[in-house]
Structure formats: structure tokens, C-alpha cells
Amino acid sequence: MNIGDVATRSGLPAKTIRYYEDIGLVRPQREANGYRRFREADLHKLNFLGRARSLGFSIEDCRSLLALYEDADRASGDVKRVAERHLSAIDRKLAELDAMRGTLAHLAEACSGDQKPDCPILLDLASAPEG
Amino acid sequence: MNIGDVATRSGLPAKTIRYYEDIGLVRPQREANGYRRFREADLHKLNFLGRARSLGFSIEDCRSLLALYEDADRASGDVKRVAERHLSAIDRKLAELDAMRGTLAHLAEACSGDQKPDCPILLDLASAPEG
DNA sequence: CTTGACCCTCCAGTTGGTGGAACCCCTATC
DNA sequence: GATAGGGGTTCCACCAACTGGAGGGTCAAG
């Protein structure tokens, strides 16, 4: 398979796949003309990467997960640890966004949104930081 | 005030303040010796920026908000529009993270986490993309 | 033989800063 | 006057995870 084929089959842009090769996540072979040659195993890896990235795992997480994926002897506990670490990162992010949302919604609600220049949003933003 | 003073009073690192000057968000004057000289108005702006950034507004959003802040004649509706656009971006992000969290929690729960090599997390990650 | 769809490499830009090097300035102390 | 420290200055490089584009090679069809 050429890069275009794995691109359509994995759903990843060709650019991204080249980038993944650059940073050592996949190692396709090369044809005589310099074109990358991908095998089924490479496609599996790319699918794996696409799915993991879409779940928000970082590239470095993906590298670990891929190593575990390829290690037939790994303990599933190792994978679970990576997943749970990521899960709590997601929870932190969620809490943070939720707090933002609360403040912002409150401010937007208090704002009349008309032609008058008074605006509680700006008033809040302009208030000094606590501490 | 020198940069160190506004840094402590605004809670922003000096490096960040220099960066904000670089991209034109603040324009402190200069002393004869080349030191930046900040006035109260600059400090207000920096507080504004710190608060807006902590609410997740992008730098470009901040630029708009700052322009509105400094425009005595703005309509509060203009500000509200920026805030509401940002609010829906936050909502999208929240939904996305929540979906991730669901999938991941489900997978982690299904994973025994013991010494056996079978791992539903990896199995899921390895499955082909739909479509 | 030309057209057009692929493919290649390399460079630069994105966002919002952060780290560090190399150097200047100011004040206090010896 | 020398020196030590704690400011300040500039500039360059780096982070994640790509993305866009230039400039050019390759291949199959008409």
C-alpha cells in the first residue's frame, strides 16, 4: 500500500502519517522509487494511533501503549495504569472547563446585551486578581 | 513600575508580560535606561488579560475584549457575543471530553488489570475505525 | 507526449508561552 | 574602586501535534 491507501483506510491525513514516521511511531519500508510501502501491520498500528489520539492520549502515551500492544507478554495492568492516569487528567480538565463555563454563563446572563456600554463581563474581567 | 512590580501585582510571569508586549497587547513606555515603565492603566490591562486567559479566552479573543474594554462607546451586546461564542466552544469541548471519559472509563472497568495479557483497552484501540 | 493524480523532501507557521545565554543597570557593602 | 546581588534587557531555541506550501520526481491513462 502507498501512503494514500493507508490514509483513506485509517482516516488519518497523509501528512500526519509522515509525521508519525518522522517521530518513529511507524516504520514503513520503501519502494525502489522512494515511495513508502505500508503493510497490513502498519495499517493496524495507524488505526490504533488514530483511535488512541481521538481518545485524547498524548503522542507519548501512544508510544507507551503501542509498545505494550506489541509486547505479547505485557500485563494488562500496565495498560490500565496508563488509561487511568489519562482518565484523571480528563477529569481535571472537565472540572476546570466546568468552572469556566459556570463563571462565564453567569456573567453572560447578567449582561443585558443591548446598546448600553455597561457590561458586567468587562467589569468582572477588569477586577483585580485575588491574593 | 518596573516589570517585576507588575508581575507580582498581576500574578503574571515577567516573561509572559514581555510576550504580551511583543504581540501588542500592552505598550509600556521606556525609561532612559531601557527598562519598561508600566502605569496603573497597564496593570489593569494585565489583570484583565490574566482573568480572561484563565477563563479560557484565546489571545485573539482577549484582543477583541480589550478593544471593547477600552472603547467607552461599545455596546455590551458586542461583549456578550464574544462571551457566548466562547461559551459554546466550551460546551463543545465539554461534550467531547465527556464522551472520551465515558469510553475510557468503560474500557478501564472492563480491564481486569492483572498479570494476564488480555486487555480490552488494547483490543478496542486496535479495532478499525468505523466508516 | 502531455495531463493529472500521486508521491517525495524540506521549510515555515500555528498557540501561548517557557528556558536559557549573554549582557547591562543599580544599590549596597567592604 | 571592586564586587556581589538582584534587578533588567535582548535574542534564540523549544514544547505539542500537526498543517500548509514550495519545488520537484513518478506513474498510468489518453
CSV table of N, CA and C in Angstrom, one decimal, chain A residues 7-123:
chain,number,residue,atom,x,y,z
A,7,ALA,N,-3.9,6.2,4.2
A,7,ALA,CA,-4.5,7.4,4.6
A,7,ALA,C,-6.1,7.2,4.6
A,8,THR,N,-6.6,6.7,3.5
A,8,THR,CA,-8.0,6.6,3.4
A,8,THR,C,-8.5,5.5,4.3
A,9,ARG,N,-7.8,4.4,4.4
A,9,ARG,CA,-8.2,3.3,5.2
A,9,ARG,C,-8.1,3.5,6.7
A,10,SER,N,-7.2,4.4,7.1
A,10,SER,CA,-7.0,4.7,8.5
A,10,SER,C,-7.8,5.9,8.9
A,11,GLY,N,-8.1,6.8,7.9
A,11,GLY,CA,-8.7,8.0,8.2
A,11,GLY,C,-7.8,9.1,8.7
A,12,LEU,N,-6.5,8.8,8.6
A,12,LEU,CA,-5.5,9.9,9.0
A,12,LEU,C,-5.0,10.6,7.8
A,13,PRO,N,-4.7,11.9,7.8
A,13,PRO,CA,-4.1,12.6,6.7
A,13,PRO,C,-2.7,12.0,6.4
A,14,ALA,N,-2.4,12.0,5.1
A,14,ALA,CA,-1.0,11.5,4.7
A,14,ALA,C,0.1,12.3,5.5
A,15,LYS,N,-0.1,13.6,5.6
A,15,LYS,CA,0.8,14.4,6.3
A,15,LYS,C,1.1,13.9,7.7
A,16,THR,N,0.0,13.5,8.4
A,16,THR,CA,0.1,13.0,9.8
A,16,THR,C,0.9,11.7,9.8
A,17,ILE,N,0.6,10.9,8.8
A,17,ILE,CA,1.3,9.6,8.8
A,17,ILE,C,2.8,9.8,8.6
A,18,ARG,N,3.2,10.7,7.7
A,18,ARG,CA,4.6,11.0,7.5
A,18,ARG,C,5.2,11.5,8.8
A,19,TYR,N,4.4,12.4,9.5
A,19,TYR,CA,4.9,12.9,10.8
A,19,TYR,C,5.1,11.8,11.8
A,20,TYR,N,4.2,10.8,11.8
A,20,TYR,CA,4.3,9.7,12.7
A,20,TYR,C,5.5,8.9,12.4
A,21,GLU,N,5.9,8.8,11.1
A,21,GLU,CA,7.1,8.1,10.7
A,21,GLU,C,8.3,8.9,11.3
A,22,ASP,N,8.2,10.2,11.0
A,22,ASP,CA,9.3,11.1,11.5
A,22,ASP,C,9.7,10.9,13.0
A,23,ILE,N,8.6,10.8,13.8
A,23,ILE,CA,8.9,10.6,15.2
A,23,ILE,C,8.9,9.2,15.7
A,24,GLY,N,9.0,8.3,14.7
A,24,GLY,CA,9.3,6.9,15.0
A,24,GLY,C,8.1,6.0,15.5
A,25,LEU,N,6.9,6.4,15.2
A,25,LEU,CA,5.7,5.6,15.6
A,25,LEU,C,5.4,4.5,14.6
A,26,VAL,N,5.7,4.7,13.4
A,26,VAL,CA,5.6,3.7,12.3
A,26,VAL,C,6.9,3.7,11.5
A,27,ARG,N,7.2,2.5,11.0
A,27,ARG,CA,8.4,2.4,10.1
A,27,ARG,C,8.1,1.7,8.9
A,28,PRO,N,7.4,2.3,7.9
A,28,PRO,CA,7.1,1.7,6.7
A,28,PRO,C,8.4,1.4,5.9
A,29,GLN,N,8.4,0.4,5.0
A,29,GLN,CA,9.5,0.2,4.1
A,29,GLN,C,9.5,1.1,3.0
A,30,ARG,N,10.4,1.0,2.1
A,30,ARG,CA,10.5,1.9,0.9
A,30,ARG,C,10.6,1.1,-0.3
A,31,GLU,N,9.9,1.6,-1.4
A,31,GLU,CA,10.0,1.0,-2.7
A,31,GLU,C,11.3,1.6,-3.3
A,32,ALA,N,11.6,1.0,-4.5
A,32,ALA,CA,12.8,1.4,-5.2
A,32,ALA,C,12.7,2.9,-5.6
A,33,ASN,N,11.4,3.4,-5.8
A,33,ASN,CA,11.2,4.8,-6.3
A,33,ASN,C,11.2,5.8,-5.1
A,34,GLY,N,11.3,5.3,-3.9
A,34,GLY,CA,11.3,6.1,-2.7
A,34,GLY,C,10.0,6.2,-2.0
A,35,TYR,N,9.0,5.7,-2.7
A,35,TYR,CA,7.6,5.7,-2.1
A,35,TYR,C,7.6,4.8,-0.8
A,36,ARG,N,6.8,5.2,0.2
A,36,ARG,CA,6.7,4.4,1.4
A,36,ARG,C,5.8,3.2,1.0
A,37,ARG,N,6.2,2.0,1.6
A,37,ARG,CA,5.3,0.8,1.4
A,37,ARG,C,4.8,0.4,2.7
A,38,PHE,N,3.5,0.4,2.9
A,38,PHE,CA,2.9,0.0,4.1
A,38,PHE,C,2.3,-1.4,4.0
A,39,ARG,N,2.4,-2.1,5.1
A,39,ARG,CA,1.8,-3.5,5.2
A,39,ARG,C,0.6,-3.4,6.1
A,40,GLU,N,-0.1,-4.5,6.1
A,40,GLU,CA,-1.3,-4.6,7.0
A,40,GLU,C,-1.0,-4.2,8.4
A,41,ALA,N,0.1,-4.7,8.9
A,41,ALA,CA,0.5,-4.5,10.3
A,41,ALA,C,0.7,-3.0,10.6
A,42,ASP,N,1.2,-2.3,9.6
A,42,ASP,CA,1.4,-0.8,9.7
A,42,ASP,C,0.0,-0.1,9.8
A,43,LEU,N,-0.9,-0.6,8.9
A,43,LEU,CA,-2.3,-0.1,8.9
A,43,LEU,C,-2.9,-0.3,10.3
A,44,HIS,N,-2.7,-1.5,10.9
A,44,HIS,CA,-3.3,-1.7,12.2
A,44,HIS,C,-2.7,-0.7,13.2
A,45,LYS,N,-1.4,-0.5,13.2
A,45,LYS,CA,-0.8,0.5,14.1
A,45,LYS,C,-1.4,1.8,13.9
A,46,LEU,N,-1.6,2.2,12.6
A,46,LEU,CA,-2.2,3.6,12.4
A,46,LEU,C,-3.6,3.7,12.9
A,47,ASN,N,-4.4,2.6,12.7
A,47,ASN,CA,-5.7,2.6,13.3
A,47,ASN,C,-5.7,2.8,14.8
A,48,PHE,N,-4.8,2.0,15.4
A,48,PHE,CA,-4.5,2.1,16.8
A,48,PHE,C,-4.2,3.5,17.2
A,49,LEU,N,-3.3,4.1,16.5
A,49,LEU,CA,-2.9,5.5,16.9
A,49,LEU,C,-4.1,6.5,16.7
A,50,GLY,N,-4.8,6.4,15.6
A,50,GLY,CA,-5.9,7.3,15.4
A,50,GLY,C,-6.9,7.2,16.5
A,51,ARG,N,-7.2,6.0,16.9
A,51,ARG,CA,-8.2,5.8,17.9
A,51,ARG,C,-7.7,6.3,19.3
A,52,ALA,N,-6.5,6.0,19.6
A,52,ALA,CA,-5.9,6.4,20.9
A,52,ALA,C,-5.8,8.0,20.9
A,53,ARG,N,-5.4,8.6,19.8
A,53,ARG,CA,-5.3,10.0,19.8
A,53,ARG,C,-6.7,10.6,19.9
A,54,SER,N,-7.7,10.0,19.3
A,54,SER,CA,-9.1,10.6,19.4
A,54,SER,C,-9.6,10.4,20.8
A,55,LEU,N,-9.1,9.5,21.6
A,55,LEU,CA,-9.5,9.4,23.0
A,55,LEU,C,-8.6,10.4,23.8
A,56,GLY,N,-7.8,11.1,23.2
A,56,GLY,CA,-7.1,12.2,23.9
A,56,GLY,C,-5.7,11.7,24.5
A,57,PHE,N,-5.3,10.5,24.2
A,57,PHE,CA,-4.0,10.1,24.6
A,57,PHE,C,-2.9,11.0,23.9
A,58,SER,N,-1.9,11.4,24.6
A,58,SER,CA,-0.8,12.1,24.0
A,58,SER,C,0.0,11.2,23.2
A,59,ILE,N,0.9,11.8,22.3
A,59,ILE,CA,1.7,11.0,21.5
A,59,ILE,C,2.6,10.1,22.3
A,60,GLU,N,3.1,10.6,23.4
A,60,GLU,CA,4.0,9.8,24.3
A,60,GLU,C,3.2,8.7,24.9
A,61,ASP,N,2.0,9.0,25.3
A,61,ASP,CA,1.1,7.9,25.8
A,61,ASP,C,0.9,6.8,24.7
A,62,CYS,N,0.7,7.3,23.5
A,62,CYS,CA,0.5,6.4,22.4
A,62,CYS,C,1.8,5.5,22.2
A,63,ARG,N,2.9,6.1,22.4
A,63,ARG,CA,4.2,5.4,22.2
A,63,ARG,C,4.2,4.2,23.2
A,64,SER,N,3.8,4.5,24.5
A,64,SER,CA,3.8,3.5,25.5
A,64,SER,C,2.8,2.4,25.2
A,65,LEU,N,1.6,2.9,24.8
A,65,LEU,CA,0.5,1.9,24.5
A,65,LEU,C,0.9,1.0,23.4
A,66,LEU,N,1.5,1.6,22.4
A,66,LEU,CA,1.9,0.8,21.2
A,66,LEU,C,3.0,-0.2,21.6
A,67,ALA,N,3.9,0.2,22.5
A,67,ALA,CA,4.9,-0.8,22.9
A,67,ALA,C,4.2,-1.9,23.7
A,68,LEU,N,3.2,-1.6,24.5
A,68,LEU,CA,2.5,-2.6,25.2
A,68,LEU,C,1.7,-3.5,24.3
A,69,TYR,N,1.1,-2.8,23.3
A,69,TYR,CA,0.4,-3.5,22.3
A,69,TYR,C,1.2,-4.6,21.6
A,70,GLU,N,2.4,-4.2,21.3
A,70,GLU,CA,3.3,-5.1,20.5
A,70,GLU,C,4.0,-6.1,21.4
A,71,ASP,N,3.9,-5.9,22.7
A,71,ASP,CA,4.5,-6.9,23.6
A,71,ASP,C,3.5,-7.9,24.1
A,72,ALA,N,3.7,-9.1,23.5
A,72,ALA,CA,2.7,-10.2,23.8
A,72,ALA,C,2.7,-10.6,25.3
A,73,ASP,N,3.8,-10.2,26.0
A,73,ASP,CA,3.9,-10.7,27.4
A,73,ASP,C,3.5,-9.6,28.4
A,74,ARG,N,3.0,-8.5,27.9
A,74,ARG,CA,2.7,-7.4,28.8
A,74,ARG,C,1.6,-7.8,29.8
A,75,ALA,N,1.5,-7.2,30.9
A,75,ALA,CA,0.4,-7.4,31.8
A,75,ALA,C,-0.6,-6.3,31.5
A,76,SER,N,-1.9,-6.7,31.5
A,76,SER,CA,-2.9,-5.7,31.2
A,76,SER,C,-3.0,-4.6,32.2
A,77,GLY,N,-2.4,-4.9,33.4
A,77,GLY,CA,-2.4,-3.8,34.4
A,77,GLY,C,-1.6,-2.6,34.0
A,78,ASP,N,-0.5,-2.9,33.2
A,78,ASP,CA,0.3,-1.8,32.7
A,78,ASP,C,-0.5,-0.8,31.8
A,79,VAL,N,-1.4,-1.4,31.0
A,79,VAL,CA,-2.2,-0.6,30.1
A,79,VAL,C,-3.2,0.1,31.0
A,80,LYS,N,-3.8,-0.6,31.9
A,80,LYS,CA,-4.8,0.0,32.8
A,80,LYS,C,-4.3,1.2,33.5
A,81,ARG,N,-3.0,1.2,33.9
A,81,ARG,CA,-2.4,2.3,34.6
A,81,ARG,C,-2.3,3.5,33.7
A,82,VAL,N,-1.9,3.3,32.5
A,82,VAL,CA,-1.8,4.4,31.5
A,82,VAL,C,-3.2,5.0,31.3
A,83,ALA,N,-4.2,4.1,31.1
A,83,ALA,CA,-5.6,4.6,30.9
A,83,ALA,C,-6.1,5.4,32.1
A,84,GLU,N,-5.8,4.9,33.3
A,84,GLU,CA,-6.4,5.6,34.5
A,84,GLU,C,-5.7,6.9,34.8
A,85,ARG,N,-4.4,7.0,34.5
A,85,ARG,CA,-3.7,8.2,34.6
A,85,ARG,C,-4.4,9.3,33.7
A,86,HIS,N,-4.6,8.8,32.5
A,86,HIS,CA,-5.2,9.7,31.5
A,86,HIS,C,-6.7,10.0,31.9
A,87,LEU,N,-7.3,9.1,32.5
A,87,LEU,CA,-8.7,9.3,32.9
A,87,LEU,C,-8.7,10.5,34.0
A,88,SER,N,-7.8,10.5,34.9
A,88,SER,CA,-7.8,11.5,35.9
A,88,SER,C,-7.4,12.9,35.3
A,89,ALA,N,-6.6,12.8,34.3
A,89,ALA,CA,-6.2,14.1,33.6
A,89,ALA,C,-7.5,14.6,32.9
A,90,ILE,N,-8.3,13.8,32.3
A,90,ILE,CA,-9.6,14.2,31.7
A,90,ILE,C,-10.5,14.8,32.8
A,91,ASP,N,-10.5,14.1,33.9
A,91,ASP,CA,-11.4,14.6,35.0
A,91,ASP,C,-11.0,16.0,35.4
A,92,ARG,N,-9.7,16.2,35.6
A,92,ARG,CA,-9.2,17.6,36.0
A,92,ARG,C,-9.7,18.6,34.9
A,93,LYS,N,-9.4,18.2,33.7
A,93,LYS,CA,-9.8,19.2,32.6
A,93,LYS,C,-11.3,19.4,32.6
A,94,LEU,N,-12.1,18.4,32.8
A,94,LEU,CA,-13.5,18.6,32.8
A,94,LEU,C,-14.0,19.6,34.0
A,95,ALA,N,-13.4,19.4,35.1
A,95,ALA,CA,-13.7,20.2,36.3
A,95,ALA,C,-13.4,21.7,36.0
A,96,GLU,N,-12.2,21.8,35.4
A,96,GLU,CA,-11.7,23.2,35.0
A,96,GLU,C,-12.7,23.9,34.0
A,97,LEU,N,-13.0,23.1,33.0
A,97,LEU,CA,-13.9,23.7,32.0
A,97,LEU,C,-15.3,24.0,32.5
A,98,ASP,N,-15.7,23.1,33.5
A,98,ASP,CA,-17.0,23.3,34.0
A,98,ASP,C,-17.0,24.6,34.9
A,99,ALA,N,-15.9,24.8,35.6
A,99,ALA,CA,-15.9,26.1,36.4
A,99,ALA,C,-15.9,27.3,35.5
A,100,MET,N,-15.1,27.2,34.5
A,100,MET,CA,-15.1,28.3,33.5
A,100,MET,C,-16.5,28.6,33.0
A,101,ARG,N,-17.1,27.5,32.6
A,101,ARG,CA,-18.4,27.6,32.0
A,101,ARG,C,-19.4,28.3,32.9
A,102,GLY,N,-19.3,27.9,34.2
A,102,GLY,CA,-20.2,28.5,35.2
A,102,GLY,C,-20.0,30.0,35.4
A,103,THR,N,-18.8,30.4,35.5
A,103,THR,CA,-18.5,31.8,35.6
A,103,THR,C,-19.0,32.6,34.4
A,104,LEU,N,-18.6,32.0,33.3
A,104,LEU,CA,-18.9,32.7,32.0
A,104,LEU,C,-20.5,32.8,31.8
A,105,ALA,N,-21.1,31.7,32.1
A,105,ALA,CA,-22.6,31.7,31.8
A,105,ALA,C,-23.3,32.7,32.8
A,106,HIS,N,-22.8,32.7,34.0
A,106,HIS,CA,-23.3,33.7,35.0
A,106,HIS,C,-23.1,35.1,34.5
A,107,LEU,N,-21.9,35.4,34.0
A,107,LEU,CA,-21.6,36.8,33.5
A,107,LEU,C,-22.5,37.1,32.3
A,108,ALA,N,-22.6,36.2,31.4
A,108,ALA,CA,-23.3,36.4,30.1
A,108,ALA,C,-24.8,36.7,30.5
A,109,GLU,N,-25.3,36.0,31.5
A,109,GLU,CA,-26.7,36.1,31.8
A,109,GLU,C,-26.9,37.5,32.5
A,110,ALA,N,-25.9,37.9,33.2
A,110,ALA,CA,-26.1,39.2,33.9
A,110,ALA,C,-25.9,40.4,32.9
A,111,CYS,N,-25.4,40.1,31.7
A,111,CYS,CA,-25.2,41.1,30.7
A,111,CYS,C,-26.4,41.4,29.9
A,112,SER,N,-26.8,42.6,29.9
A,112,SER,CA,-28.1,43.0,29.1
A,112,SER,C,-27.9,42.7,27.6
A,113,GLY,N,-26.7,42.9,27.1
A,113,GLY,CA,-26.5,42.7,25.7
A,113,GLY,C,-27.2,43.7,24.8
A,114,ASP,N,-27.4,44.9,25.3
A,114,ASP,CA,-28.0,45.9,24.5
A,114,ASP,C,-27.0,47.0,24.1
A,115,GLN,N,-27.5,48.1,23.8
A,115,GLN,CA,-26.6,49.2,23.3
A,115,GLN,C,-25.9,49.9,24.4
A,116,LYS,N,-26.3,49.7,25.6
A,116,LYS,CA,-25.7,50.5,26.7
A,116,LYS,C,-24.3,50.0,26.9
A,117,PRO,N,-23.4,50.9,27.3
A,117,PRO,CA,-22.0,50.5,27.4
A,117,PRO,C,-21.7,49.7,28.7
A,118,ASP,N,-22.5,49.7,29.7
A,118,ASP,CA,-22.3,48.9,30.9
A,118,ASP,C,-22.3,47.4,30.6
A,119,CYS,N,-21.3,46.7,31.1
A,119,CYS,CA,-21.2,45.3,30.8
A,119,CYS,C,-20.5,44.6,32.0
A,120,PRO,N,-21.3,43.8,32.7
A,120,PRO,CA,-20.7,43.1,33.8
A,120,PRO,C,-19.6,42.1,33.5
A,121,ILE,N,-19.6,41.7,32.2
A,121,ILE,CA,-18.5,40.8,31.8
A,121,ILE,C,-17.2,41.5,31.9
A,122,LEU,N,-17.2,42.7,31.3
A,122,LEU,CA,-15.9,43.5,31.3
A,122,LEU,C,-15.6,43.9,32.7
A,123,LEU,N,-16.6,44.3,33.5
A,123,LEU,CA,-16.3,44.7,34.9
A,123,LEU,C,-15.7,43.5,35.6
